[in-house]
Tab-separated table of C-alpha atoms in Angstrom:
chain	number	residue	atom	x	y	z
A	1	MET	CA	-60.507	52.000	45.941
A	2	ALA	CA	-58.012	53.479	43.473
A	3	SER	CA	-59.469	56.231	41.321
A	4	PRO	CA	-60.144	55.331	37.553
A	5	SER	CA	-57.650	57.977	36.485
A	6	ALA	CA	-54.921	56.410	38.511
A	7	SER	CA	-55.481	52.946	36.978
A	8	LEU	CA	-55.589	54.283	33.408
A	9	THR	CA	-52.174	55.946	34.119
A	10	ARG	CA	-50.742	52.675	35.073
A	11	VAL	CA	-52.179	50.928	32.004
A	12	CYS	CA	-50.927	53.579	29.552
A	13	THR	CA	-47.266	53.865	30.940
A	14	PRO	CA	-45.995	50.763	29.488
A	15	PHE	CA	-47.424	51.504	26.001
A	16	ARG	CA	-45.906	55.048	26.136
A	17	ARG	CA	-42.541	53.746	27.134
A	18	ALA	CA	-42.454	51.140	24.318
A	19	ILE	CA	-43.517	53.685	21.727
A	20	THR	CA	-40.828	56.090	22.846
A	21	SER	CA	-38.097	53.469	22.777
A	22	SER	CA	-38.861	52.369	19.289
A	23	ALA	CA	-38.759	55.751	17.884
A	24	LEU	CA	-35.397	56.468	19.484
A	25	GLY	CA	-34.238	53.159	18.200
A	26	ALA	CA	-35.043	54.074	14.593
A	27	THR	CA	-32.878	57.218	14.437
A	28	ARG	CA	-30.010	56.181	16.832
A	29	SER	CA	-26.834	54.802	15.377
A	30	TYR	CA	-24.441	52.545	17.476
A	31	ALA	CA	-20.942	53.369	16.132
A	32	THR	CA	-18.009	51.195	17.206
A	33	ILE	CA	-15.523	53.477	15.377
A	34	PRO	CA	-15.673	57.146	15.960
A	35	THR	CA	-15.702	59.247	12.785
A	36	SER	CA	-15.423	62.904	12.371
A	37	ASN	CA	-17.511	62.935	9.032
A	38	PRO	CA	-21.431	62.939	10.030
A	39	GLU	CA	-22.256	61.542	6.523
A	40	SER	CA	-20.167	58.467	6.952
A	41	ALA	CA	-21.609	57.910	10.590
A	42	ALA	CA	-25.065	58.283	9.132
A	43	SER	CA	-24.190	55.936	6.205
A	44	SER	CA	-22.928	53.193	8.621
A	45	SER	CA	-26.347	52.843	10.214
A	46	THR	CA	-27.732	51.672	6.788
A	47	PRO	CA	-27.305	48.031	5.776
A	48	THR	CA	-24.917	47.244	2.918
A	49	SER	CA	-23.844	44.288	1.053
A	50	THR	CA	-20.145	44.653	1.422
A	51	PRO	CA	-18.555	42.158	3.733
A	52	PRO	CA	-16.928	43.645	6.987
A	53	PRO	CA	-13.230	44.136	6.751
A	54	ARG	CA	-10.995	41.175	7.986
A	55	ARG	CA	-9.122	41.499	11.357
A	56	PRO	CA	-5.714	42.435	10.863
A	57	THR	CA	-3.072	40.034	12.026
A	58	TYR	CA	0.048	41.000	13.952
A	59	PHE	CA	2.674	38.008	12.938
A	60	LYS	CA	5.571	40.011	12.231
A	61	ASN	CA	8.369	37.103	12.065
A	62	THR	CA	9.989	37.810	8.628
A	63	THR	CA	12.596	35.151	9.185
A	64	VAL	CA	10.352	32.396	8.214
A	65	ALA	CA	11.038	30.886	4.710
A	66	SER	CA	8.412	31.057	2.089
A	67	PHE	CA	6.324	27.808	1.454
A	68	ASP	CA	8.058	27.323	-2.056
A	69	GLU	CA	11.392	26.573	-0.297
A	70	PHE	CA	9.927	23.417	1.315
A	71	LEU	CA	8.937	22.014	-2.079
A	72	SER	CA	10.953	20.624	-4.880
A	73	SER	CA	11.897	23.398	-7.111
A	74	SER	CA	10.599	23.356	-10.665
A	75	SER	CA	11.712	26.998	-11.488
A	76	SER	CA	14.145	27.581	-14.319
A	77	ALA	CA	16.775	29.183	-11.953
A	78	GLU	CA	20.396	28.715	-12.525
A	79	PRO	CA	21.998	25.393	-11.458
A	80	LEU	CA	24.009	25.528	-8.255
A	81	SER	CA	27.564	24.258	-8.165
A	82	SER	CA	28.339	21.039	-6.651
A	83	SER	CA	29.662	22.506	-3.503
A	84	ASP	CA	26.674	24.868	-3.051
A	85	ALA	CA	24.098	22.136	-3.979
A	86	TYR	CA	25.406	19.709	-1.494
A	87	ALA	CA	26.044	22.147	1.488
A	88	LEU	CA	23.523	21.650	4.390
A	89	ARG	CA	21.539	24.685	5.323
A	90	THR	CA	20.494	25.501	9.040
A	91	ALA	CA	17.823	27.453	10.434
A	92	GLU	CA	17.106	29.201	13.796
A	93	VAL	CA	13.691	27.986	15.351
A	94	GLY	CA	11.765	28.610	18.346
A	95	PRO	CA	11.139	31.706	20.689
A	96	ALA	CA	13.693	34.306	21.328
A	97	SER	CA	14.368	32.909	24.950
A	98	ASN	CA	14.817	29.493	23.626
A	99	ARG	CA	16.345	29.511	20.089
A	100	ARG	CA	18.053	26.304	18.580
A	101	THR	CA	19.684	25.496	15.426
A	102	ILE	CA	18.288	22.741	13.036
A	103	THR	CA	19.440	21.187	9.844
A	104	ARG	CA	17.098	21.743	6.904
A	105	LEU	CA	16.049	19.003	4.636
A	106	PRO	CA	18.684	19.057	1.669
A	107	GLU	CA	17.316	19.948	-1.852
A	108	TRP	CA	17.671	16.511	-3.226
A	109	LEU	CA	15.338	14.974	-0.576
A	110	LYS	CA	12.391	17.474	-1.375
A	111	THR	CA	9.456	15.748	-2.950
A	112	PRO	CA	6.126	16.974	-4.392
A	113	ILE	CA	3.090	16.829	-2.174
A	114	PRO	CA	0.988	14.049	-3.285
A	115	ALA	CA	-1.800	16.256	-4.805
A	116	GLY	CA	-3.661	13.263	-6.201
A	117	ASN	CA	-4.247	12.733	-9.838
A	118	ASP	CA	-6.869	10.183	-11.169
A	119	ASN	CA	-4.423	7.227	-10.729
A	120	TYR	CA	-3.608	8.247	-7.226
A	121	LYS	CA	-7.433	8.693	-6.368
A	122	SER	CA	-8.297	5.411	-7.930
A	123	ILE	CA	-5.678	3.375	-6.089
A	124	LYS	CA	-6.579	4.909	-2.850
A	125	LYS	CA	-10.264	4.191	-3.443
A	126	ASP	CA	-9.513	0.510	-4.355
A	127	LEU	CA	-7.398	0.011	-1.308
A	128	ARG	CA	-9.956	1.695	1.145
A	129	GLY	CA	-12.871	-0.367	-0.359
A	130	LEU	CA	-11.194	-3.635	0.134
A	131	ASN	CA	-9.726	-2.697	3.547
A	132	LEU	CA	-6.230	-3.240	2.298
A	133	HIS	CA	-3.092	-1.373	3.733
A	134	THR	CA	0.187	-0.287	2.016
A	135	VAL	CA	3.654	0.277	3.262
A	136	CYS	CA	3.516	3.379	1.287
A	137	GLU	CA	1.093	5.207	3.811
A	138	GLU	CA	2.198	3.364	6.782
A	139	ALA	CA	5.940	3.901	6.492
A	140	ARG	CA	5.318	7.361	5.203
A	141	CYS	CA	7.152	6.712	1.919
A	142	PRO	CA	8.493	9.861	0.044
A	143	ASN	CA	7.737	8.316	-3.429
A	144	ILE	CA	3.954	7.951	-2.768
A	145	SER	CA	3.160	10.494	-5.279
A	146	GLU	CA	5.288	9.264	-7.859
A	147	CYS	CA	4.280	5.420	-7.478
A	148	TRP	CA	0.542	5.978	-7.062
A	149	GLY	CA	0.144	8.756	-9.650
A	150	GLY	CA	1.841	7.047	-12.608
A	151	SER	CA	1.506	8.493	-16.105
A	152	ASN	CA	-1.110	5.733	-16.778
A	153	LYS	CA	-2.791	2.952	-14.843
A	154	ASN	CA	-0.200	0.368	-15.655
A	155	ALA	CA	2.589	2.666	-14.470
A	156	ALA	CA	0.961	3.398	-11.178
A	157	THR	CA	1.483	0.888	-8.382
A	158	ALA	CA	1.431	0.517	-4.707
A	159	THR	CA	3.137	-1.955	-2.247
A	160	ILE	CA	0.379	-3.982	-0.519
A	161	MET	CA	1.104	-4.621	3.146
A	162	LEU	CA	-0.518	-7.860	4.238
A	163	MET	CA	-1.539	-8.958	7.797
A	164	GLY	CA	-2.891	-5.600	8.958
A	165	ASP	CA	-1.129	-2.364	9.861
A	166	THR	CA	0.246	-3.296	13.346
A	167	CYS	CA	3.617	-4.934	13.962
A	168	THR	CA	4.676	-6.969	16.853
A	169	ARG	CA	8.260	-5.468	16.516
A	170	GLY	CA	9.442	-1.969	17.384
A	171	CYS	CA	12.477	-1.207	15.104
A	172	ARG	CA	13.768	2.220	15.864
A	173	PHE	CA	13.606	3.458	12.324
A	174	CYS	CA	9.970	2.425	11.233
A	175	SER	CA	6.954	4.457	11.723
A	176	VAL	CA	4.573	1.452	11.417
A	177	LYS	CA	2.243	0.946	14.493
A	178	THR	CA	3.406	-1.526	17.021
A	179	ASN	CA	1.470	-3.785	19.439
A	180	ARG	CA	2.180	-7.168	21.254
A	181	ALA	CA	-1.211	-8.465	20.345
A	182	PRO	CA	-2.539	-7.068	16.937
A	183	PRO	CA	-5.882	-7.791	15.657
A	184	PRO	CA	-6.395	-11.339	13.992
A	185	LEU	CA	-5.778	-11.892	10.430
A	186	ASP	CA	-8.457	-11.126	7.864
A	187	PRO	CA	-9.324	-14.420	6.227
A	188	HIS	CA	-10.599	-12.463	3.134
A	189	GLU	CA	-7.358	-10.396	2.607
A	190	PRO	CA	-5.674	-12.910	0.249
A	191	GLU	CA	-8.926	-12.785	-2.095
A	192	HIS	CA	-9.238	-9.031	-1.766
A	193	THR	CA	-5.432	-8.542	-2.534
A	194	ALA	CA	-5.700	-10.431	-5.833
A	195	GLU	CA	-8.942	-8.791	-6.685
A	196	ALA	CA	-7.251	-5.342	-6.395
A	197	LEU	CA	-4.167	-6.248	-8.165
A	198	ALA	CA	-6.244	-7.658	-11.102
A	199	ARG	CA	-8.162	-4.471	-11.300
A	200	TRP	CA	-4.848	-2.463	-11.738
A	201	GLY	CA	-3.666	-4.574	-14.706
A	202	LEU	CA	-0.072	-4.409	-13.499
A	203	GLY	CA	3.050	-6.543	-14.715
A	204	TYR	CA	4.875	-6.475	-11.454
A	205	VAL	CA	3.766	-6.166	-7.936
A	206	VAL	CA	5.340	-5.855	-4.514
A	207	LEU	CA	3.798	-7.566	-1.367
A	208	THR	CA	5.181	-6.840	2.265
A	209	SER	CA	3.831	-7.488	5.554
A	210	VAL	CA	4.086	-6.472	9.207
A	211	ASP	CA	6.101	-8.981	11.690
A	212	ARG	CA	3.497	-11.193	13.202
A	213	ASP	CA	5.404	-12.923	16.007
A	214	ASP	CA	2.181	-13.721	17.719
A	215	LEU	CA	1.308	-16.246	15.291
A	216	ALA	CA	2.725	-19.780	15.222
A	217	ASP	CA	3.804	-19.604	11.629
A	218	GLY	CA	4.445	-15.841	11.559
A	219	GLY	CA	1.911	-15.265	8.969
A	220	ALA	CA	3.911	-17.393	6.327
A	221	ARG	CA	0.748	-19.475	5.105
A	222	HIS	CA	-1.256	-16.378	4.942
A	223	PHE	CA	1.423	-14.829	2.752
A	224	ALA	CA	1.745	-17.824	0.573
A	225	GLU	CA	-2.073	-18.176	0.171
A	226	THR	CA	-2.080	-14.534	-1.198
A	227	ILE	CA	0.518	-15.247	-3.623
A	228	ARG	CA	-1.326	-18.343	-4.914
A	229	ARG	CA	-4.546	-16.485	-5.367
A	230	ILE	CA	-2.723	-13.762	-7.308
A	231	LYS	CA	-1.063	-16.178	-9.521
A	232	ALA	CA	-4.475	-17.995	-10.028
A	233	LYS	CA	-6.128	-14.820	-11.253
A	234	LYS	CA	-3.141	-13.804	-13.432
A	235	SER	CA	-0.289	-16.166	-13.775
A	236	SER	CA	1.909	-13.734	-15.924
A	237	LEU	CA	1.825	-11.154	-13.032
A	238	LEU	CA	5.374	-11.227	-11.576
A	239	VAL	CA	5.272	-11.080	-7.636
A	240	GLU	CA	7.945	-9.895	-5.268
A	241	ALA	CA	7.470	-10.767	-1.612
A	242	LEU	CA	9.260	-8.614	1.119
A	243	THR	CA	9.012	-10.744	4.206
A	244	GLY	CA	10.280	-10.583	7.684
A	245	ASP	CA	12.668	-13.299	9.222
A	246	PHE	CA	9.947	-15.444	10.822
A	247	MET	CA	12.172	-15.676	13.969
A	248	GLY	CA	14.707	-17.427	12.008
A	249	ASP	CA	12.330	-20.538	11.206
A	250	LEU	CA	13.506	-21.559	7.988
A	251	ASP	CA	10.622	-23.915	7.345
A	252	MET	CA	8.293	-20.880	7.222
A	253	VAL	CA	10.745	-19.299	4.718
A	254	LYS	CA	10.305	-22.547	2.603
A	255	ILE	CA	6.584	-22.238	2.617
A	256	VAL	CA	6.712	-18.611	1.271
A	257	ALA	CA	9.521	-19.413	-1.263
A	258	GLU	CA	7.577	-22.357	-2.772
A	259	SER	CA	4.306	-20.276	-3.124
A	260	GLY	CA	5.129	-19.382	-6.821
A	261	LEU	CA	6.640	-15.840	-6.297
A	262	ASP	CA	9.352	-14.500	-8.536
A	263	VAL	CA	11.350	-12.264	-6.337
A	264	TYR	CA	12.129	-13.016	-2.551
A	265	ALA	CA	13.093	-9.762	-0.573
A	266	HIS	CA	14.183	-9.534	2.910
A	267	ASN	CA	15.997	-6.240	4.248
A	268	ILE	CA	19.020	-6.424	6.306
A	269	GLU	CA	18.506	-2.548	6.868
A	270	THR	CA	21.673	-1.735	8.117
A	271	VAL	CA	25.329	-2.876	8.719
A	272	GLU	CA	26.024	-5.617	11.194
A	273	GLY	CA	27.492	-3.102	13.780
A	274	LEU	CA	24.552	-1.030	13.992
A	275	THR	CA	21.915	-3.783	13.772
A	276	PRO	CA	21.232	-4.023	17.547
A	277	TYR	CA	20.589	-0.253	17.794
A	278	VAL	CA	18.629	0.067	14.640
A	279	ARG	CA	16.337	-3.044	14.412
A	280	ASP	CA	14.276	-4.842	17.016
A	281	ARG	CA	16.245	-7.020	19.401
A	282	ARG	CA	14.611	-10.140	17.753
A	283	ALA	CA	16.184	-9.230	14.424
A	284	THR	CA	19.841	-10.111	13.928
A	285	PHE	CA	22.229	-9.633	10.790
A	286	HIS	CA	23.321	-13.179	10.422
A	287	GLN	CA	19.592	-14.452	10.840
A	288	SER	CA	18.609	-12.261	7.943
A	289	LEU	CA	21.416	-13.725	5.880
A	290	LYS	CA	20.171	-17.235	6.652
A	291	VAL	CA	16.792	-16.308	5.369
A	292	LEU	CA	18.131	-15.148	1.973
A	293	GLU	CA	20.578	-18.024	1.669
A	294	HIS	CA	17.736	-20.568	2.524
A	295	VAL	CA	15.607	-19.154	-0.357
A	296	LYS	CA	18.231	-19.966	-2.953
A	297	ALA	CA	18.717	-23.580	-1.462
A	298	VAL	CA	14.927	-24.181	-1.694
A	299	ARG	CA	14.418	-22.692	-5.245
A	300	GLY	CA	17.782	-23.005	-6.812
A	301	GLN	CA	20.258	-20.338	-7.980
A	302	ASP	CA	18.728	-19.252	-11.355
A	303	ASN	CA	15.115	-20.110	-10.409
A	304	ILE	CA	14.391	-16.987	-7.909
A	305	ILE	CA	15.787	-13.568	-7.525
A	306	THR	CA	16.706	-12.673	-3.953
A	307	LYS	CA	16.898	-8.895	-3.019
A	308	THR	CA	17.664	-6.773	0.039
A	309	SER	CA	18.121	-3.120	1.055
A	310	ILE	CA	20.360	-1.117	3.094
A	311	MET	CA	19.572	2.309	4.642
A	312	LEU	CA	22.625	5.064	4.890
A	313	GLY	CA	22.944	7.909	7.131
A	314	LEU	CA	22.578	6.081	10.567
A	315	GLY	CA	26.239	6.342	11.169
A	316	GLU	CA	27.827	3.411	9.277
A	317	GLN	CA	31.330	3.426	8.153
A	318	GLU	CA	32.648	2.652	4.661
A	319	HIS	CA	34.275	-0.423	5.698
A	320	GLU	CA	31.193	-1.761	7.445
A	321	ILE	CA	29.252	-1.285	4.234
A	322	VAL	CA	31.927	-3.165	2.068
A	323	ASP	CA	31.695	-5.922	4.688
A	324	ALA	CA	27.964	-6.220	4.434
A	325	LEU	CA	28.232	-6.363	0.505
A	326	LYS	CA	30.675	-9.018	0.759
A	327	GLU	CA	28.554	-11.153	3.060
A	328	LEU	CA	25.573	-10.747	0.608
A	329	ARG	CA	27.632	-11.851	-2.325
A	330	LYS	CA	28.752	-14.934	-0.425
A	331	ILE	CA	25.187	-16.097	-0.296
A	332	ASN	CA	24.572	-14.878	-3.893
A	333	VAL	CA	21.936	-12.230	-3.311
A	334	ASP	CA	21.155	-10.780	-6.743
A	335	VAL	CA	19.675	-7.200	-6.064
A	336	VAL	CA	20.595	-4.748	-3.304
A	337	THR	CA	19.151	-1.194	-2.972
A	338	PHE	CA	20.623	1.854	-0.921
A	339	GLY	CA	18.411	4.733	0.233
A	340	GLN	CA	18.693	7.498	2.771
A	341	TYR	CA	17.312	7.163	6.193
A	342	MET	CA	14.531	9.583	6.907
A	343	ARG	CA	13.585	10.091	10.482
A	344	PRO	CA	9.716	9.540	10.738
A	345	THR	CA	9.313	11.246	14.116
A	346	LYS	CA	11.164	12.643	17.021
A	347	ARG	CA	10.735	9.306	18.804
A	348	HIS	CA	12.944	7.653	16.073
A	349	LEU	CA	16.587	7.536	15.615
A	350	LYS	CA	18.265	10.856	14.485
A	351	VAL	CA	19.789	11.214	11.066
A	352	GLU	CA	23.597	11.145	11.540
A	353	LYS	CA	24.402	12.149	7.926
A	354	TYR	CA	22.692	13.139	4.701
A	355	VAL	CA	24.223	11.216	2.114
A	356	THR	CA	24.838	13.139	-1.104
A	357	PRO	CA	23.697	11.785	-4.708
A	358	ASP	CA	27.363	11.481	-5.656
A	359	GLU	CA	27.909	9.078	-2.919
A	360	PHE	CA	24.954	7.024	-3.818
A	361	GLU	CA	26.202	6.642	-7.202
A	362	MET	CA	29.509	5.583	-5.897
A	363	TRP	CA	28.039	2.753	-3.772
A	364	ARG	CA	25.948	1.915	-6.896
A	365	GLN	CA	28.989	1.329	-9.003
A	366	ARG	CA	30.898	-0.482	-6.283
A	367	ALA	CA	28.127	-2.877	-5.674
A	368	LEU	CA	27.903	-3.604	-9.366
A	369	ASP	CA	31.698	-4.062	-9.543
A	370	MET	CA	31.251	-6.872	-6.810
A	371	GLY	CA	28.872	-8.792	-8.877
A	372	PHE	CA	25.285	-7.756	-8.067
A	373	LEU	CA	22.753	-8.235	-10.895
A	374	TYR	CA	21.210	-4.959	-10.183
A	375	VAL	CA	21.726	-1.968	-7.803
A	376	ALA	CA	19.274	0.994	-7.067
A	377	SER	CA	20.963	3.516	-5.239
A	378	GLY	CA	19.883	7.190	-4.362
A	379	PRO	CA	18.548	9.379	-1.607
A	380	LEU	CA	14.909	8.690	-2.372
A	381	VAL	CA	15.255	4.877	-3.137
A	382	ARG	CA	13.391	2.425	-0.968
A	383	SER	CA	13.340	-1.385	-1.195
A	384	SER	CA	10.400	-1.644	-3.279
A	385	TYR	CA	11.084	1.434	-5.317
A	386	LYS	CA	9.488	0.910	-8.821
A	387	ALA	CA	12.466	2.144	-10.799
A	388	GLY	CA	14.125	-1.244	-10.403
A	389	GLU	CA	11.103	-3.152	-10.948
A	390	ALA	CA	11.203	-2.813	-14.776
A	391	PHE	CA	14.832	-4.089	-14.833
A	392	ILE	CA	13.951	-6.997	-12.694
A	393	GLU	CA	10.908	-7.765	-14.761
A	394	ASN	CA	12.934	-7.754	-18.041
A	395	VAL	CA	15.362	-10.145	-16.286
A	396	LEU	CA	12.693	-12.673	-15.297
A	397	ARG	CA	11.086	-12.556	-18.416
A	398	LYS	CA	14.400	-13.088	-20.222
A	399	ARG	CA	15.028	-16.027	-18.092
A	400	ALA	CA	11.544	-17.547	-18.747
A	401	GLY	CA	12.237	-17.124	-22.420
A	402	GLN	CA	15.523	-18.948	-22.426
A	403	LYS	CA	13.968	-21.900	-20.558
A	404	ALA	CA	11.017	-21.835	-23.016
A	405	ALA	CA	13.449	-21.712	-26.039
A	406	PRO	CA	14.844	-25.367	-25.722
A	407	SER	CA	11.320	-26.857	-25.154
A	408	VAL	CA	10.181	-25.061	-28.302
A	409	ASP	CA	13.213	-26.504	-30.310
A	410	GLU	CA	12.398	-29.969	-29.006
A	411	GLU	CA	8.630	-29.793	-30.288
A	412	LEU	CA	9.580	-28.458	-33.451
A	413	GLY	CA	12.186	-31.296	-33.830
A	414	LYS	CA	9.599	-33.907	-33.140
A	415	THR	CA	7.239	-32.437	-35.537
A	416	LEU	CA	9.926	-32.624	-38.332
A	417	VAL	CA	10.778	-36.243	-37.489
A	418	MET	CA	6.836	-37.205	-37.726
A	419	GLU	CA	6.582	-35.363	-41.054
A	420	GLU	CA	9.633	-37.128	-42.499
A	421	ALA	CA	8.169	-40.407	-41.185
A	422	LEU	CA	4.698	-39.628	-42.904
A	423	LYS	CA	6.410	-38.716	-46.109
A	424	SER	CA	8.325	-41.972	-46.279
A	425	GLU	CA	5.168	-43.881	-45.408
A	426	GLY	CA	3.289	-42.263	-48.382
A	427	ALA	CA	6.092	-42.975	-50.598
């Protein structure tokens, strides 16, 4: 049997060890950085309220441009000469073992980041709340901050994209999602679209859509129903419809053209020679011309405005652009827009040329000389660019006023005849 003293020693040993270690821990300091000053070492053991210093970084690549150079310049620097301003700049990128030269975005193509003012946030909130899509977002339009963030609610606008955000075609310039079997149409979309546009209080709106070759009518009836709902809520609202080619089915084109819209737009996108390489194989240059021509045949030459758009910078030649414009004038297209092709991702076609603003101005003037009613031409111009909407709106309202004027004169004449008749009877 163990002696009582031995048992007492075994019981007391853990307590003694715990008391000794706690006493040492109270006075011992764990320094991670050796210091020669004992006072600083002692002070490091006491807690302080100052945060620990940030870890230093070791990124030493000083050749990277500042962030300001990627934004449109708002400084009051001296303007560059034409040759310097239009000169393309290059930059070396990649690791030292695999350096490559890229062309930097020209100064005239830099746009402000959409920071989001009240109008921008309000439009985005309405769109998400009603489950609507816009081509501004899906096609990564560079003008989204300008169009959505207008100076007032009436100046702010967005191009509604109907029939979902997934297209059945795969054009090599477009960043919209593609799928052979997109989701079914939303039956509430026409009403939701009309409701959103009624909230914004606009005078002019642009509707577009993805191509829906999976549908028997290509979505033409859905498009037409949306326009009718909009006109029912606000008959004075001018509607522009940017449609597909409906696989060349002109009966579907007629359904949309007779729905009450004011401007029918369909884009040829590029010149005839590049169409097979730029657009989906189901879209052809002459098929697009037939769509625009049939709209005029259905509605009459002066009862509707037809519009199309051409991208520059894909490798087109001057004579090809002229030929395309001549073909458009043969079928009495009223409005044409020119814009710079911008590569959405590396999976899309490369930019062959950055067209300068002077060249865009030259094409604007040449198109006007050929007889087009209106031409919007510039690096950042898109087919639904709002800069041209004000002009087209004025033209439409002027035409409506001219048609209303004879009817007013007729009514006034009838009134005068009736008054003369009453006077003669009274006499």
